[in-house]
mmCIF file of C-alpha atoms and ligand atoms in Angstrom:
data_model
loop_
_atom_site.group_PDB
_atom_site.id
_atom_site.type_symbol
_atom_site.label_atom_id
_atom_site.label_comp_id
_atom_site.label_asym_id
_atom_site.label_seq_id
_atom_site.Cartn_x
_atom_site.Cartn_y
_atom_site.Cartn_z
ATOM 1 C CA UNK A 1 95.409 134.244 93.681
ATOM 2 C CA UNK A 2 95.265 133.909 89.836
ATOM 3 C CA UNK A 3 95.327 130.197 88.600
ATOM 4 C CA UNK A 4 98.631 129.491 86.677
ATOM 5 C CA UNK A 5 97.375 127.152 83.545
ATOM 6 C CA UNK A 6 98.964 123.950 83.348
ATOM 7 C CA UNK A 7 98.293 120.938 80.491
ATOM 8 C CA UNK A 8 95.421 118.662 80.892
ATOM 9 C CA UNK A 9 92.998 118.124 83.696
ATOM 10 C CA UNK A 10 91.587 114.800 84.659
ATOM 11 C CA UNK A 11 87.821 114.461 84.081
ATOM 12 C CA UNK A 12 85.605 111.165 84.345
ATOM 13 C CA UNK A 13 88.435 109.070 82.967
ATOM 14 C CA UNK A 14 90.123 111.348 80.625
ATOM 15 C CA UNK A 15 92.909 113.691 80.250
ATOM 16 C CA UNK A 16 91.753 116.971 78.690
ATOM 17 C CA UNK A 17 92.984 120.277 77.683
ATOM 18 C CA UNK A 18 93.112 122.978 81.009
ATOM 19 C CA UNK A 19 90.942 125.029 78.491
ATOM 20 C CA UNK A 20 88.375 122.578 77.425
ATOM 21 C CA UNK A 21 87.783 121.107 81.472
ATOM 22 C CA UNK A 22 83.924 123.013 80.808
ATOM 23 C CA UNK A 23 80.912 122.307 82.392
ATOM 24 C CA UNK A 24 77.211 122.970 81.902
ATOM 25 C CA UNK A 25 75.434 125.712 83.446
ATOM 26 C CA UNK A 26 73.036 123.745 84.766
ATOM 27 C CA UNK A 27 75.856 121.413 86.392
ATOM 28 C CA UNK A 28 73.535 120.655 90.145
ATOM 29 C CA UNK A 29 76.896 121.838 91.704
ATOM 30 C CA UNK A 30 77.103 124.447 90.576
ATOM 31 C CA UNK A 31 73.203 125.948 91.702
ATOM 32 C CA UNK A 32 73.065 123.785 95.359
ATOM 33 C CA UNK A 33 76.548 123.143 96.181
ATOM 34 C CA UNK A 34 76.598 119.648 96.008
ATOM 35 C CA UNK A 35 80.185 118.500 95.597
ATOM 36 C CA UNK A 36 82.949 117.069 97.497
ATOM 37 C CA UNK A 37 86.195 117.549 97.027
ATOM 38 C CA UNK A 38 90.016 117.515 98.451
ATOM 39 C CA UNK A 39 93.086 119.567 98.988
ATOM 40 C CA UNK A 40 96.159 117.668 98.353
ATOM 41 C CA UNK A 41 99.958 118.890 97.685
ATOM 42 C CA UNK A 42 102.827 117.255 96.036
ATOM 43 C CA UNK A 43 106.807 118.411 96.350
ATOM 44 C CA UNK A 44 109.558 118.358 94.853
ATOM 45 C CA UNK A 45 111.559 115.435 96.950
ATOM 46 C CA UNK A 46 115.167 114.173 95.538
ATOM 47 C CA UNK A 47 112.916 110.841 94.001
ATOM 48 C CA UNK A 48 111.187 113.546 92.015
ATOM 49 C CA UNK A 49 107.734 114.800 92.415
ATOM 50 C CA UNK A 50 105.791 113.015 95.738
ATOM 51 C CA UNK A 51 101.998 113.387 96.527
ATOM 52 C CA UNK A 52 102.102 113.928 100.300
ATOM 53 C CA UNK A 53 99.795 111.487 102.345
ATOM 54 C CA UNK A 54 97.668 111.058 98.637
ATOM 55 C CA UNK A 55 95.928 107.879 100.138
ATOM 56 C CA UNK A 56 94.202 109.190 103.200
ATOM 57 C CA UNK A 57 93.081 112.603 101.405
ATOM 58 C CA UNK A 58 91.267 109.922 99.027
ATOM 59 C CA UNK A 59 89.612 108.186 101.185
ATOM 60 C CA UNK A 60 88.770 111.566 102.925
ATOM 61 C CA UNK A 61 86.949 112.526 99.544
ATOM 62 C CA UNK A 62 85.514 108.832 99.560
ATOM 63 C CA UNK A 63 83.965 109.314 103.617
ATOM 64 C CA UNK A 64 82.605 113.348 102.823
ATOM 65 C CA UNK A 65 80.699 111.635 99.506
ATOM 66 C CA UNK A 66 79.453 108.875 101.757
ATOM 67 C CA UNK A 67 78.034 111.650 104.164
ATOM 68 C CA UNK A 68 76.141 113.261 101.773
ATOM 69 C CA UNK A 69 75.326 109.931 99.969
ATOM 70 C CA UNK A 70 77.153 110.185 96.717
ATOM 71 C CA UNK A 71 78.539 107.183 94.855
ATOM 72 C CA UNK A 72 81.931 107.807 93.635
ATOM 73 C CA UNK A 73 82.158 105.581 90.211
ATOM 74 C CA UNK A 74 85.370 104.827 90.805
ATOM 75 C CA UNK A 75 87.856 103.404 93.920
ATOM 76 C CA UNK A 76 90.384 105.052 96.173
ATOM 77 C CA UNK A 77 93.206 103.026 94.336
ATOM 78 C CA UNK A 78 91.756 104.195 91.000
ATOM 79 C CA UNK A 79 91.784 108.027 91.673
ATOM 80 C CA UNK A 80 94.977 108.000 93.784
ATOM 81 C CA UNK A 81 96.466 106.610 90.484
ATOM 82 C CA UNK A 82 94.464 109.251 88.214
ATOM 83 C CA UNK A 83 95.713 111.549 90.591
ATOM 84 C CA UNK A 84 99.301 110.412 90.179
ATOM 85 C CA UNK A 85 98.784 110.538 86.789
ATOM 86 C CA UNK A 86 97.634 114.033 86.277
ATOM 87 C CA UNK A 87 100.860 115.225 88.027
ATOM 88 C CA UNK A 88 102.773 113.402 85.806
ATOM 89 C CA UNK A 89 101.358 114.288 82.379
ATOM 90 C CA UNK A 90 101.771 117.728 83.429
ATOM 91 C CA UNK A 91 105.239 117.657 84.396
ATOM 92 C CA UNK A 92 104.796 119.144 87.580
ATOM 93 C CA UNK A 93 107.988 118.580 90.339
ATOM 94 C CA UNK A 94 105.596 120.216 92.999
ATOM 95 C CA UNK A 95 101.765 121.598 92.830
ATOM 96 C CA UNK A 96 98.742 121.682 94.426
ATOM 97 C CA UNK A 97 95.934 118.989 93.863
ATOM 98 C CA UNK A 98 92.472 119.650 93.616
ATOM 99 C CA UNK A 99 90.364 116.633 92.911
ATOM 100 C CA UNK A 100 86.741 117.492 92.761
ATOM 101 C CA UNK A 101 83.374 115.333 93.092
ATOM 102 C CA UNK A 102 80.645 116.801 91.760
ATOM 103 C CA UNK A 103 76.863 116.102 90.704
ATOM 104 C CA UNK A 104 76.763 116.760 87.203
ATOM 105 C CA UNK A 105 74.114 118.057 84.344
ATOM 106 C CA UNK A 106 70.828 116.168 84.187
ATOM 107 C CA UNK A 107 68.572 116.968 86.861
ATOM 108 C CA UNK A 108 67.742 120.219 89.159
ATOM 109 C CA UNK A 109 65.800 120.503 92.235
ATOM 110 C CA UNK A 110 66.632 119.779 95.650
ATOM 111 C CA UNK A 111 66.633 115.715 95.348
ATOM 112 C CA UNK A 112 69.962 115.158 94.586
ATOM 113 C CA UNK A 113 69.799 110.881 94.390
ATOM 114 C CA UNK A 114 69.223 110.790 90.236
ATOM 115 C CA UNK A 115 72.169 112.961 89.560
ATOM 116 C CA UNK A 116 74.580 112.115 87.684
ATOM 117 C CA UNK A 117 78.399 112.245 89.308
ATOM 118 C CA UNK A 118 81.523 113.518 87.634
ATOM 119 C CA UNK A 119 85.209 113.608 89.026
ATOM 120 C CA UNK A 120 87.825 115.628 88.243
ATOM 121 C CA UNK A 121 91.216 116.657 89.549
ATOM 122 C CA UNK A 122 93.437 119.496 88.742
ATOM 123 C CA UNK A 123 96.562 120.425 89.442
ATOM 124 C CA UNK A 124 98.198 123.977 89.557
ATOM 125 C CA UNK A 125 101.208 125.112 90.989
ATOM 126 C CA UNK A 126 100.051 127.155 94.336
ATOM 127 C CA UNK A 127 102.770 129.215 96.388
ATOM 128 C CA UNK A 128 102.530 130.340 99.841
ATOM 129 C CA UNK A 129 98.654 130.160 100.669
ATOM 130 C CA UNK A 130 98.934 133.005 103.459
ATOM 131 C CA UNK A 131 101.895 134.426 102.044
ATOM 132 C CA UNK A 132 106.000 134.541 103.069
ATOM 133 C CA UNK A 133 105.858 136.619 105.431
ATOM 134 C CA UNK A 134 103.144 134.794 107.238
ATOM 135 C CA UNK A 135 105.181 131.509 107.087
ATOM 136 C CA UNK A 136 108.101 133.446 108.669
ATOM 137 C CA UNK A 137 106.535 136.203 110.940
ATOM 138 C CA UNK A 138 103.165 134.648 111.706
ATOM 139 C CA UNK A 139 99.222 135.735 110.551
ATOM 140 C CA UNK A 140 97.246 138.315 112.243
ATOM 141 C CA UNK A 141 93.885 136.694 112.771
ATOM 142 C CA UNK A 142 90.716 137.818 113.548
ATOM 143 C CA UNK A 143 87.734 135.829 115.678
ATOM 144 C CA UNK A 144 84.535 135.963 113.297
ATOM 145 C CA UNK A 145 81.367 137.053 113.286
ATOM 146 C CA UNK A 146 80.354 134.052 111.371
ATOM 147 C CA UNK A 147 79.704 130.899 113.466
ATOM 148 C CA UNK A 148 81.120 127.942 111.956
ATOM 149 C CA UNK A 149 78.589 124.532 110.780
ATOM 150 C CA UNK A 150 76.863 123.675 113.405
ATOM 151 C CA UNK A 151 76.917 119.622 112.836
ATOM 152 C CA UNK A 152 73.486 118.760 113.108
ATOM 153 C CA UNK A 153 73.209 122.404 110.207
ATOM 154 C CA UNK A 154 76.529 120.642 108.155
ATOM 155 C CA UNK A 155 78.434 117.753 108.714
ATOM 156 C CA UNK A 156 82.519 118.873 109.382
ATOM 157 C CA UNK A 157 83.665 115.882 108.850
ATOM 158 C CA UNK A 158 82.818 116.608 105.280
ATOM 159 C CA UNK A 159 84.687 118.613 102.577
ATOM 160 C CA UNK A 160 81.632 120.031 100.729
ATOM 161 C CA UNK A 161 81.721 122.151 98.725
ATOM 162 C CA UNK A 162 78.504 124.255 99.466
ATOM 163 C CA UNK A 163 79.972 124.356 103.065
ATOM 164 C CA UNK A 164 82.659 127.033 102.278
ATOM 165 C CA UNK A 165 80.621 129.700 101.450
ATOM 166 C CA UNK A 166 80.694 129.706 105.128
ATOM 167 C CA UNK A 167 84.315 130.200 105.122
ATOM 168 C CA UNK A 168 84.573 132.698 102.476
ATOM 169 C CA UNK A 169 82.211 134.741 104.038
ATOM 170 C CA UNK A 170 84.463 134.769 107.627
ATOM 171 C CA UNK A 171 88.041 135.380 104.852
ATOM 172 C CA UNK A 172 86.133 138.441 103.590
ATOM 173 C CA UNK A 173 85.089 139.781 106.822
ATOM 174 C CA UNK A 174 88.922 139.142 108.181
ATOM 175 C CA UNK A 175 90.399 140.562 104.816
ATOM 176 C CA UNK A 176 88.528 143.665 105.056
ATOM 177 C CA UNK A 177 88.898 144.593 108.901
ATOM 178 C CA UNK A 178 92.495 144.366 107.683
ATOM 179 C CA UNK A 179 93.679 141.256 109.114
ATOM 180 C CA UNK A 180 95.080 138.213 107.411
ATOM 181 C CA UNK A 181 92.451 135.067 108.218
ATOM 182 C CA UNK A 182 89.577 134.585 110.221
ATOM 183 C CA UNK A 183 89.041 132.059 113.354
ATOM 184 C CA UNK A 184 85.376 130.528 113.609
ATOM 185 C CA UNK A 185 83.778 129.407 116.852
ATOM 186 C CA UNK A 186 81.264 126.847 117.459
ATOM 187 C CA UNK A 187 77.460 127.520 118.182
ATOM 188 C CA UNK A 188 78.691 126.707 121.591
ATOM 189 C CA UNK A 189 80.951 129.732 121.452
ATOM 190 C CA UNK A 190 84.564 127.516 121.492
ATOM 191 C CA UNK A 191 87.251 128.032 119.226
ATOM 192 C CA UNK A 192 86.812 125.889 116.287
ATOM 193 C CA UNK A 193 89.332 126.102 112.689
ATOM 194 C CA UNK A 194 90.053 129.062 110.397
ATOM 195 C CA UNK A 195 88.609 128.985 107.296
ATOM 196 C CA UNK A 196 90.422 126.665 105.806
ATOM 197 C CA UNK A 197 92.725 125.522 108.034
ATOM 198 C CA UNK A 198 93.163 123.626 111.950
ATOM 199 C CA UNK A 199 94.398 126.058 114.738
ATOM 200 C CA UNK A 200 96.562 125.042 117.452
ATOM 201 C CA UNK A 201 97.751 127.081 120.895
ATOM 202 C CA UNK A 202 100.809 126.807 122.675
ATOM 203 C CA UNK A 203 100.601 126.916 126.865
ATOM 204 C CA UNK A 204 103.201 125.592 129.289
ATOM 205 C CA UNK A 205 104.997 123.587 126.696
ATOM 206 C CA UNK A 206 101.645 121.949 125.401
ATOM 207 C CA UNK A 207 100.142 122.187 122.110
ATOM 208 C CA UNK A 208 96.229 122.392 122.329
ATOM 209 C CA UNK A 209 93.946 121.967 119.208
ATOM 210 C CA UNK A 210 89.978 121.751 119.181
ATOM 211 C CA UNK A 211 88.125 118.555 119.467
ATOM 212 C CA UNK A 212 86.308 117.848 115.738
ATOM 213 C CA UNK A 213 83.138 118.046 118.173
ATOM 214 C CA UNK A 214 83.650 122.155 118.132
ATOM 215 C CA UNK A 215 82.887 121.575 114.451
ATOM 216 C CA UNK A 216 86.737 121.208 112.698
ATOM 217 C CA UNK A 217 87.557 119.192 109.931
ATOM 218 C CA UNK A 218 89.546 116.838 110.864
ATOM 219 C CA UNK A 219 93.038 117.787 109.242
ATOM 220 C CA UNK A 220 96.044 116.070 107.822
ATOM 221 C CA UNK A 221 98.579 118.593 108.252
ATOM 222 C CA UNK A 222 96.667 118.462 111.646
ATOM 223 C CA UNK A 223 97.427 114.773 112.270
ATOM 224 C CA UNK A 224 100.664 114.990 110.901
ATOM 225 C CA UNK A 225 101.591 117.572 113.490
ATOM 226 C CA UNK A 226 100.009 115.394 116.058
ATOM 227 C CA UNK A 227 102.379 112.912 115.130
ATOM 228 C CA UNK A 228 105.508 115.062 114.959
ATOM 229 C CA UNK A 229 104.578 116.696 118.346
ATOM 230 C CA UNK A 230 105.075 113.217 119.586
ATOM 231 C CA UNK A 231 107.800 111.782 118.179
ATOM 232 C CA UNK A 232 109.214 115.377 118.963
ATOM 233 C CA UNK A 233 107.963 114.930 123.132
ATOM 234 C CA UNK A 234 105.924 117.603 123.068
ATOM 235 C CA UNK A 235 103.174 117.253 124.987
ATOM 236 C CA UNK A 236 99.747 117.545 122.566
ATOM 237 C CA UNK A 237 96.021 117.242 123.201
ATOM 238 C CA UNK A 238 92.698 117.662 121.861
ATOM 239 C CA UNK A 239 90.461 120.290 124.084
ATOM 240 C CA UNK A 240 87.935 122.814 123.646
ATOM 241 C CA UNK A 241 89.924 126.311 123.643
ATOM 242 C CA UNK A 242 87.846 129.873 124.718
ATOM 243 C CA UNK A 243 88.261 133.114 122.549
ATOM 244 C CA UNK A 244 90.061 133.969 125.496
ATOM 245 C CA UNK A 245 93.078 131.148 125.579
ATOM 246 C CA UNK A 246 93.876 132.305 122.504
ATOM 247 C CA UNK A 247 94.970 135.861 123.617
ATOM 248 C CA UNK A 248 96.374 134.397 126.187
ATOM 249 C CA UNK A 249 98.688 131.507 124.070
ATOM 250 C CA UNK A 250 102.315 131.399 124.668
ATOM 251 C CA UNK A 251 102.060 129.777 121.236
ATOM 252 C CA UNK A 252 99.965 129.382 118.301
ATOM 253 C CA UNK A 253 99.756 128.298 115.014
ATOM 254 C CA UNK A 254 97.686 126.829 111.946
ATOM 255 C CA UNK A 255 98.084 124.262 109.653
ATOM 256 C CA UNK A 256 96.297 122.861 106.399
ATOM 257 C CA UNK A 257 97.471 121.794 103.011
ATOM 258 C CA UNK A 258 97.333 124.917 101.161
ATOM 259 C CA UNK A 259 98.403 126.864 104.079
ATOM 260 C CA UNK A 260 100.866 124.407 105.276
ATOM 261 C CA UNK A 261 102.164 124.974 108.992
ATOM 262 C CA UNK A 262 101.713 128.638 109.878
ATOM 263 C CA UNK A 263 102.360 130.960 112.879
ATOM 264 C CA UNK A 264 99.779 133.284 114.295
ATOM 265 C CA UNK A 265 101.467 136.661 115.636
ATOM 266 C CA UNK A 266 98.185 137.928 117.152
ATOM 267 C CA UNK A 267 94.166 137.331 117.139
ATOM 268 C CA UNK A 268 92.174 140.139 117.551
ATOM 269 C CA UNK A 269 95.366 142.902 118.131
ATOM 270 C CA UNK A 270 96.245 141.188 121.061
ATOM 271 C CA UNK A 271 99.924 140.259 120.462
ATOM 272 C CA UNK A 272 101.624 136.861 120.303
ATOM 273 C CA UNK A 273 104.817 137.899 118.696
ATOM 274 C CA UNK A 274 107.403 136.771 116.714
ATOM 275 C CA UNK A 275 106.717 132.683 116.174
ATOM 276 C CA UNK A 276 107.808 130.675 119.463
ATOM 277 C CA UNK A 277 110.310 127.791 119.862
ATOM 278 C CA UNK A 278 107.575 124.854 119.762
ATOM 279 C CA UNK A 279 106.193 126.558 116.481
ATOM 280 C CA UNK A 280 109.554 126.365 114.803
ATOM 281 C CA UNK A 281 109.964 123.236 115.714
ATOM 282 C CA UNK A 282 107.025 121.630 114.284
ATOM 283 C CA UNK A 283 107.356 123.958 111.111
ATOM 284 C CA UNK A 284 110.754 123.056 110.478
ATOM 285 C CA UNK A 285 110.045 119.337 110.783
ATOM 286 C CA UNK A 286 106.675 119.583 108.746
ATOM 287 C CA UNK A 287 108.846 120.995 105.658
ATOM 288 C CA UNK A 288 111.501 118.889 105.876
ATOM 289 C CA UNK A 289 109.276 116.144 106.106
ATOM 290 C CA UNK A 290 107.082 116.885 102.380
ATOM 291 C CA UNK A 291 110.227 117.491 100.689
ATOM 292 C CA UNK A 292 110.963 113.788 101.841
ATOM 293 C CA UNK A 293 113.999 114.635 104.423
ATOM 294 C CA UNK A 294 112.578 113.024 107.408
ATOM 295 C CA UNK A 295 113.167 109.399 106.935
ATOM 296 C CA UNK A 296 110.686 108.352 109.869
ATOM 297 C CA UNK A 297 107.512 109.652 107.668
ATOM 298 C CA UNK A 298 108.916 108.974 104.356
ATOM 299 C CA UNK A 299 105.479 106.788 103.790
ATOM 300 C CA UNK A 300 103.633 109.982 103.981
ATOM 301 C CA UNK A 301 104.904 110.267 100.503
ATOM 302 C CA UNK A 302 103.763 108.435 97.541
ATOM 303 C CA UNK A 303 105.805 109.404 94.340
ATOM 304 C CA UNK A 304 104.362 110.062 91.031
ATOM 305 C CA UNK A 305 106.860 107.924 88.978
ATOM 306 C CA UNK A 306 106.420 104.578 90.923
HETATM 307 N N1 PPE B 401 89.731 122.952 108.029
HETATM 308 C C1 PPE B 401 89.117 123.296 106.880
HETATM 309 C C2 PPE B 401 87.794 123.931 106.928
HETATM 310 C C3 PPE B 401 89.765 123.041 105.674
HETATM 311 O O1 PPE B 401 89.172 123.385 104.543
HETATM 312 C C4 PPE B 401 91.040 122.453 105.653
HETATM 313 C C5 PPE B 401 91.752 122.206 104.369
HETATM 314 C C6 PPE B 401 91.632 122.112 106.897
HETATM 315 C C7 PPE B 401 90.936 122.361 108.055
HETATM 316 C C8 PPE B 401 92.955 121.423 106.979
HETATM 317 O O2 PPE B 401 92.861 120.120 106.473
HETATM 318 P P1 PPE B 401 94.102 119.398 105.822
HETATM 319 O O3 PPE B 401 94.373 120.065 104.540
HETATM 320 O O4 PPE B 401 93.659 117.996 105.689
HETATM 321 O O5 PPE B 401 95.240 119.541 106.766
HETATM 322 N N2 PPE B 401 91.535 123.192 103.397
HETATM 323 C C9 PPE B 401 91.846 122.940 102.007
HETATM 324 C C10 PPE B 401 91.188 123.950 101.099
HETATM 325 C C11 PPE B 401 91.764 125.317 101.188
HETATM 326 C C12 PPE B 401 91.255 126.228 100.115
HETATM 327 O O6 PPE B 401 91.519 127.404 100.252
HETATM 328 O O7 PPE B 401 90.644 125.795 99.150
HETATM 329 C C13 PPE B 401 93.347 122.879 101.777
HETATM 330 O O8 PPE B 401 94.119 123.316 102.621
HETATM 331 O O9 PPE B 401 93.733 122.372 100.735
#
């Protein structure tokens, strides 16, 4: 997907031009990996442009650099305001966030303590992450070849970004077999996340998602459906899930903030179909809910002009 330009980017305390946001070849990050960073979306709500649960996607980025023992120079409240900020400068009623941890220029080799650390956070505006007719219809998915992190290999509690060459590889396998995302399982062979989203199944009524012990990030959108499943009464729960349930779904879907809340029509050609009653449901809410519709979860939204 081609990045759309917009005005400035925030970096280390400053607004600069999208084109001057540069970094040094010899940025650490950029050789070992070592950054952290978030996915974050605002929307266009009738109060004007709202970040959608901003706060705990901070201190999400705050807990993955504590993982890997890197000292953010600044606090949650201070980049949830840059954050606000750089929506606002760039006159943006709904976007995607990116705000990005990163060891900086100044050292190389594998000790990563005397580094320095640099922040930034962009914003672009990002459509459909799997596409329209995904949203509406539902993805075809494909289980991986690629295992996902084993924890004691790579934390996933932890948004790093080193760890997603893991994912890409799993998207390109998917993408060229012809399908439209990838499923990972863990070394222990259960179901685990897509590559950059939660997955969820549908049996008797009951939405099922994987345990963050079969190596998943533990989601927002994830939690937020969580939440709307029961204030909906729809029976939810957190269990290990076999290649095998999957096929065998009434139901299923993904969710994650690029991707938002997504039907899955089949995994590995065998069909789910059109997207089922409890899958609408929870879609329909989750929209109406960022665009700020919902008044129960209108606290999940923290606007940009306030
Ligand atoms: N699992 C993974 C591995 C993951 O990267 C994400 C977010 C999720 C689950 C869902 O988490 P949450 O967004 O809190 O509901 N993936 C981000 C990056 C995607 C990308 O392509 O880059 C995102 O959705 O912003």
């Amino acid at each position: 997907m081609p990045l759309q330009s917009v005005d400035k980017i925030w970096m280390d305390g400053e607004l600069v031009a999208w084109e001057d946001a540069k970094v040094h070849v010899l940025t650490h990050a950029l050789h070992y990996g070592s950054g952290v960073f978030e996915g974050i979306r605002a929307y266009h709500t009738s109060q004007g442009a709202a970040v959608f649960r901003l706060t705990d996607h901070i201190v999400r980025l705050f807990n993955s650099a504590k993982i890997f023992m890197i000292d953010i120079p600044y606090t949650v409240e201070e980049i949830v305001e840059a954050t606000k900020e750089t929506v606002r400068v760039n006159n943006l009623d709904s976007c995607y966030i990116r705000p990005l941890v990163y060891l900086g220029y100044g050292e190389m080799g594998l000790n990563p303590l005397p580094c320095p650390v640099n922040v930034s956070i962009a914003v672009w505006p990002w459509g459909t992450y799997l596409g329209e007719e995904g949203i509406k219809h539902g993805v075809r998915m494909k289980i991986s070849s690629w295992q996902r992190h084993d924890p004691n290999a790579m934390p996933p509690a932890a948004k790093g970004t080193g760890m997603y060459i893991n994912s890409s590889m799993a998207k390109v396998e998917a993408i060229k077999a012809g399908y439209d995302e990838a499923i990972l399982l863990s070394p222990q062979g259960f179901v685990s996340e897509c590559t950059g989203e939660n997955i969820f199944i549908v049996k008797h009524g009951r939405i099922v998602t994987p345990p963050v012990s079969a190596g998943a990030l533990e989601g927002i959108t994830q939690d937020s459906v969580r939440t709307i499943a029961r204030d909906l009464e729809i029976e939810y729960q957190e269990a290990n899930i076999l290649r095998s349930d999957l096929y065998l779904a009434d139901e299923a879907f993904l969710s994650g903030t690029a991707a938002e809340v997504v039907p899955i029509r089949s995994v590995d050609d065998r069909e789910l179909g059109e997207p089922g009653p409890i899958t609408r449901r929870i879609q329909e809410t989750y929209f109406a809910t960022v665009k700020g519709e919902v008044d129960r979860y209108k606290d999940w939204l923290e606007h940009v002009n306030k």
